[in-house]
Amino acid sequence: MSIKKILTELSPEEIVEAYVLPVEMTKAESAAADDELAAARAKRRAQQTFEQKAYERIMLLITRLDDYVHSPDYLPELNFGYVLKEYLELQNKKQNEFAREIDINAGVINQYIHHHRIPNESMFIRFEIHSRNLISAVQLHKLVEKEKQYQISNDIDLRKREAQHVSKTLILAGI
C-alpha cells in the first residue's frame, strides 16, 4: 500500500496503530535508544524464572533443529547426541537422572551423546514424551536420517567395497 493511499484511506489513529513510521535519530539518540532497549531486556531476563529461561532456550533448540532438518545443508556437529546433550544441559539434568526418567540405561545415554550408538524409534518416542511433545520424535528421526543420507552419499570406501559384490549392472541403450 502506498503512503498516499494510506494517508487518504486511514485515519491518523489507524495509521498509528497499524504502522511504525520511521523516525530520524542522531547517532547519540540511536545509541541512547539502544542502551535503553538493552537495559529493558536485561531487566526482563533478570526477572525470569529458571523454568522460563529453560523454556526459551528449548524453543531455540527446537527452532534450530527444525531449520536444520529442513535445510539441504549437512552439519556433522548437529547430530542426535548434540541435541540430547543440549536438552539435558538446558534443564541442569544429569545423564543418570534422565536415564531413570525415561527408563533406559545411563550408559546408552552416554553412547548417544558421544555418537557411539544410533538411537532407535523407542528412544525418539521417549524423548518426545519427556519433552511434552515439544521435540518431535519425527524431527529426531529426520535428524538421524539426514546424517545417514550424507554418509551413504559420501562414503567412497563403502561404495568401492560394495561395487565388488556387483557382477553385472543395468544395461540401457544410449547410456
Short mmCIF file of C-alpha atoms in Angstrom, two decimals:
data_model
loop_
_atom_site.label_atom_id
_atom_site.label_comp_id
_atom_site.label_asym_id
_atom_site.label_seq_id
_atom_site.Cartn_x
_atom_site.Cartn_y
_atom_site.Cartn_z
CA MET A 1 0.00 0.00 0.00
CA SER A 2 1.44 3.39 -0.99
CA ILE A 3 1.88 6.18 1.55
CA LYS A 4 -0.60 8.39 -0.33
CA LYS A 5 -3.23 5.64 -0.23
CA ILE A 6 -2.57 5.03 3.48
CA LEU A 7 -2.97 8.72 4.30
CA THR A 8 -6.22 9.03 2.34
CA GLU A 9 -7.90 5.78 3.40
CA LEU A 10 -6.91 5.53 7.07
CA SER A 11 -7.49 7.85 9.99
CA PRO A 12 -4.46 9.12 11.94
CA GLU A 13 -5.36 6.77 14.81
CA GLU A 14 -5.47 3.77 12.46
CA ILE A 15 -2.12 4.75 10.96
CA VAL A 16 -0.53 4.97 14.40
CA GLU A 17 -1.99 1.60 15.40
CA ALA A 18 -1.11 -0.19 12.16
CA TYR A 19 2.25 1.23 11.17
CA VAL A 20 5.50 2.21 12.77
CA LEU A 21 6.64 5.31 10.97
CA PRO A 22 10.39 5.79 10.59
CA VAL A 23 11.99 8.38 12.83
CA GLU A 24 15.22 10.19 12.03
CA MET A 25 17.59 9.95 15.00
CA THR A 26 21.06 11.26 15.59
CA LYS A 27 23.83 8.81 16.46
CA ALA A 28 23.63 9.88 20.10
CA GLU A 29 19.85 9.36 20.19
CA SER A 30 20.22 5.99 18.48
CA ALA A 31 22.90 4.91 20.98
CA ALA A 32 20.71 6.05 23.88
CA ALA A 33 17.74 4.12 22.46
CA ASP A 34 19.92 1.01 22.05
CA ASP A 35 21.14 1.33 25.64
CA GLU A 36 17.58 1.76 26.90
CA LEU A 37 16.44 -1.34 25.00
CA ALA A 38 19.41 -3.35 26.29
CA ALA A 39 18.62 -2.28 29.86
CA ALA A 40 14.96 -3.25 29.45
CA ARG A 41 15.96 -6.67 28.07
CA ALA A 42 18.45 -7.23 30.88
CA LYS A 43 15.79 -6.31 33.45
CA ARG A 44 13.32 -8.72 31.85
CA ARG A 45 15.91 -11.53 31.80
CA ALA A 46 16.76 -10.92 35.45
CA GLN A 47 13.09 -11.29 36.38
CA GLN A 48 12.65 -14.58 34.52
CA THR A 49 12.42 -17.80 36.46
CA PHE A 50 14.68 -20.77 35.69
CA GLU A 51 11.72 -22.51 34.01
CA GLN A 52 11.04 -19.51 31.76
CA LYS A 53 14.69 -19.30 30.72
CA ALA A 54 14.83 -23.04 30.08
CA TYR A 55 11.64 -22.89 28.01
CA GLU A 56 13.06 -20.10 25.83
CA ARG A 57 16.30 -21.99 25.30
CA ILE A 58 14.45 -25.22 24.49
CA MET A 59 12.34 -23.33 21.96
CA LEU A 60 15.55 -22.02 20.37
CA LEU A 61 16.90 -25.57 20.23
CA ILE A 62 13.66 -26.77 18.63
CA THR A 63 13.77 -23.96 16.08
CA ARG A 64 17.38 -24.74 15.23
CA LEU A 65 16.55 -28.45 14.89
CA ASP A 66 13.56 -27.72 12.65
CA ASP A 67 15.52 -25.30 10.45
CA TYR A 68 18.38 -27.77 10.10
CA VAL A 69 16.19 -30.77 9.30
CA HIS A 70 14.51 -28.81 6.51
CA SER A 71 17.71 -27.32 5.08
CA PRO A 72 19.76 -29.06 2.40
CA ASP A 73 23.00 -28.50 4.34
CA TYR A 74 24.68 -31.18 6.42
CA LEU A 75 26.43 -30.14 9.64
CA PRO A 76 28.21 -33.06 11.32
CA GLU A 77 28.22 -31.33 14.71
CA LEU A 78 24.41 -31.05 14.73
CA ASN A 79 23.55 -34.67 15.46
CA PHE A 80 21.28 -36.54 17.86
CA GLY A 81 23.95 -36.57 20.56
CA TYR A 82 24.28 -32.81 20.37
CA VAL A 83 20.52 -32.29 20.67
CA LEU A 84 20.30 -34.70 23.61
CA LYS A 85 23.25 -33.06 25.39
CA GLU A 86 21.79 -29.57 24.89
CA TYR A 87 18.40 -30.76 26.12
CA LEU A 88 19.96 -32.11 29.32
CA GLU A 89 22.08 -29.00 29.87
CA LEU A 90 19.06 -26.73 29.42
CA GLN A 91 17.41 -28.48 32.34
CA ASN A 92 20.54 -28.88 34.50
CA LYS A 93 19.87 -32.60 34.32
CA LYS A 94 22.46 -35.35 34.69
CA GLN A 95 22.56 -38.26 32.27
CA ASN A 96 21.76 -40.73 35.06
CA GLU A 97 18.70 -38.77 36.13
CA PHE A 98 17.40 -38.50 32.57
CA ALA A 99 18.08 -42.21 32.00
CA ARG A 100 15.96 -43.10 35.05
CA GLU A 101 13.16 -40.78 33.91
CA ILE A 102 12.88 -42.47 30.52
CA ASP A 103 13.75 -45.98 31.76
CA ILE A 104 16.92 -46.52 29.78
CA ASN A 105 20.46 -47.49 30.78
CA ALA A 106 22.64 -44.46 31.59
CA GLY A 107 25.47 -45.96 29.54
CA VAL A 108 23.24 -45.91 26.47
CA ILE A 109 22.52 -42.19 27.00
CA ASN A 110 26.27 -41.58 27.17
CA GLN A 111 26.76 -43.53 23.94
CA TYR A 112 24.12 -41.41 22.19
CA ILE A 113 25.73 -38.19 23.39
CA HIS A 114 29.20 -39.24 22.27
CA HIS A 115 27.92 -40.54 18.95
CA HIS A 116 28.83 -44.17 19.62
CA ARG A 117 25.31 -45.51 19.14
CA ILE A 118 22.44 -44.78 16.76
CA PRO A 119 19.13 -44.16 18.54
CA ASN A 120 16.11 -46.32 17.77
CA GLU A 121 12.43 -45.44 17.49
CA SER A 122 11.69 -46.08 21.16
CA MET A 123 14.35 -43.54 22.14
CA PHE A 124 12.82 -40.96 19.81
CA ILE A 125 9.38 -41.54 21.30
CA ARG A 126 10.59 -41.47 24.91
CA PHE A 127 12.48 -38.25 24.19
CA GLU A 128 9.34 -36.74 22.65
CA ILE A 129 7.18 -37.76 25.63
CA HIS A 130 9.76 -36.45 28.10
CA SER A 131 9.80 -33.08 26.31
CA ARG A 132 5.99 -32.94 26.49
CA ASN A 133 5.88 -33.24 22.70
CA LEU A 134 7.94 -30.08 22.19
CA ILE A 135 10.69 -32.07 20.47
CA SER A 136 9.07 -34.32 17.90
CA ALA A 137 10.13 -37.95 17.50
CA VAL A 138 9.74 -37.47 13.76
CA GLN A 139 12.14 -34.50 13.80
CA LEU A 140 14.68 -36.54 15.75
CA HIS A 141 14.31 -39.39 13.28
CA LYS A 142 14.80 -36.98 10.37
CA LEU A 143 17.94 -35.67 12.06
CA VAL A 144 19.42 -39.17 12.26
CA GLU A 145 18.30 -39.99 8.72
CA LYS A 146 19.93 -36.81 7.39
CA GLU A 147 23.25 -37.99 8.76
CA LYS A 148 22.73 -41.47 7.30
CA GLN A 149 21.91 -39.96 3.88
CA TYR A 150 25.09 -37.93 3.99
CA GLN A 151 27.15 -40.99 4.89
CA ILE A 152 25.62 -43.09 2.11
CA SER A 153 26.15 -40.33 -0.44
CA ASN A 154 29.73 -39.53 0.51
CA ASP A 155 31.33 -42.76 1.71
CA ILE A 156 33.59 -43.57 -1.23
CA ASP A 157 35.25 -46.52 0.53
CA LEU A 158 31.89 -48.15 1.18
CA ARG A 159 30.93 -47.69 -2.47
CA LYS A 160 34.17 -49.31 -3.62
CA ARG A 161 33.72 -52.26 -1.25
CA GLU A 162 30.12 -52.79 -2.30
CA ALA A 163 30.93 -52.46 -6.01
CA GLN A 164 32.99 -55.64 -5.68
CA HIS A 165 29.78 -57.55 -4.91
CA VAL A 166 28.04 -56.39 -8.09
CA SER A 167 28.91 -58.55 -11.08
CA LYS A 168 26.59 -57.01 -13.64
CA THR A 169 24.95 -53.59 -13.97
CA LEU A 170 21.85 -52.28 -15.69
CA ILE A 171 22.21 -52.02 -19.46
CA LEU A 172 20.31 -49.24 -21.18
CA ALA A 173 20.54 -48.07 -24.76
CA GLY A 174 22.14 -44.67 -25.16
CA ILE A 175 24.00 -44.71 -21.85
#
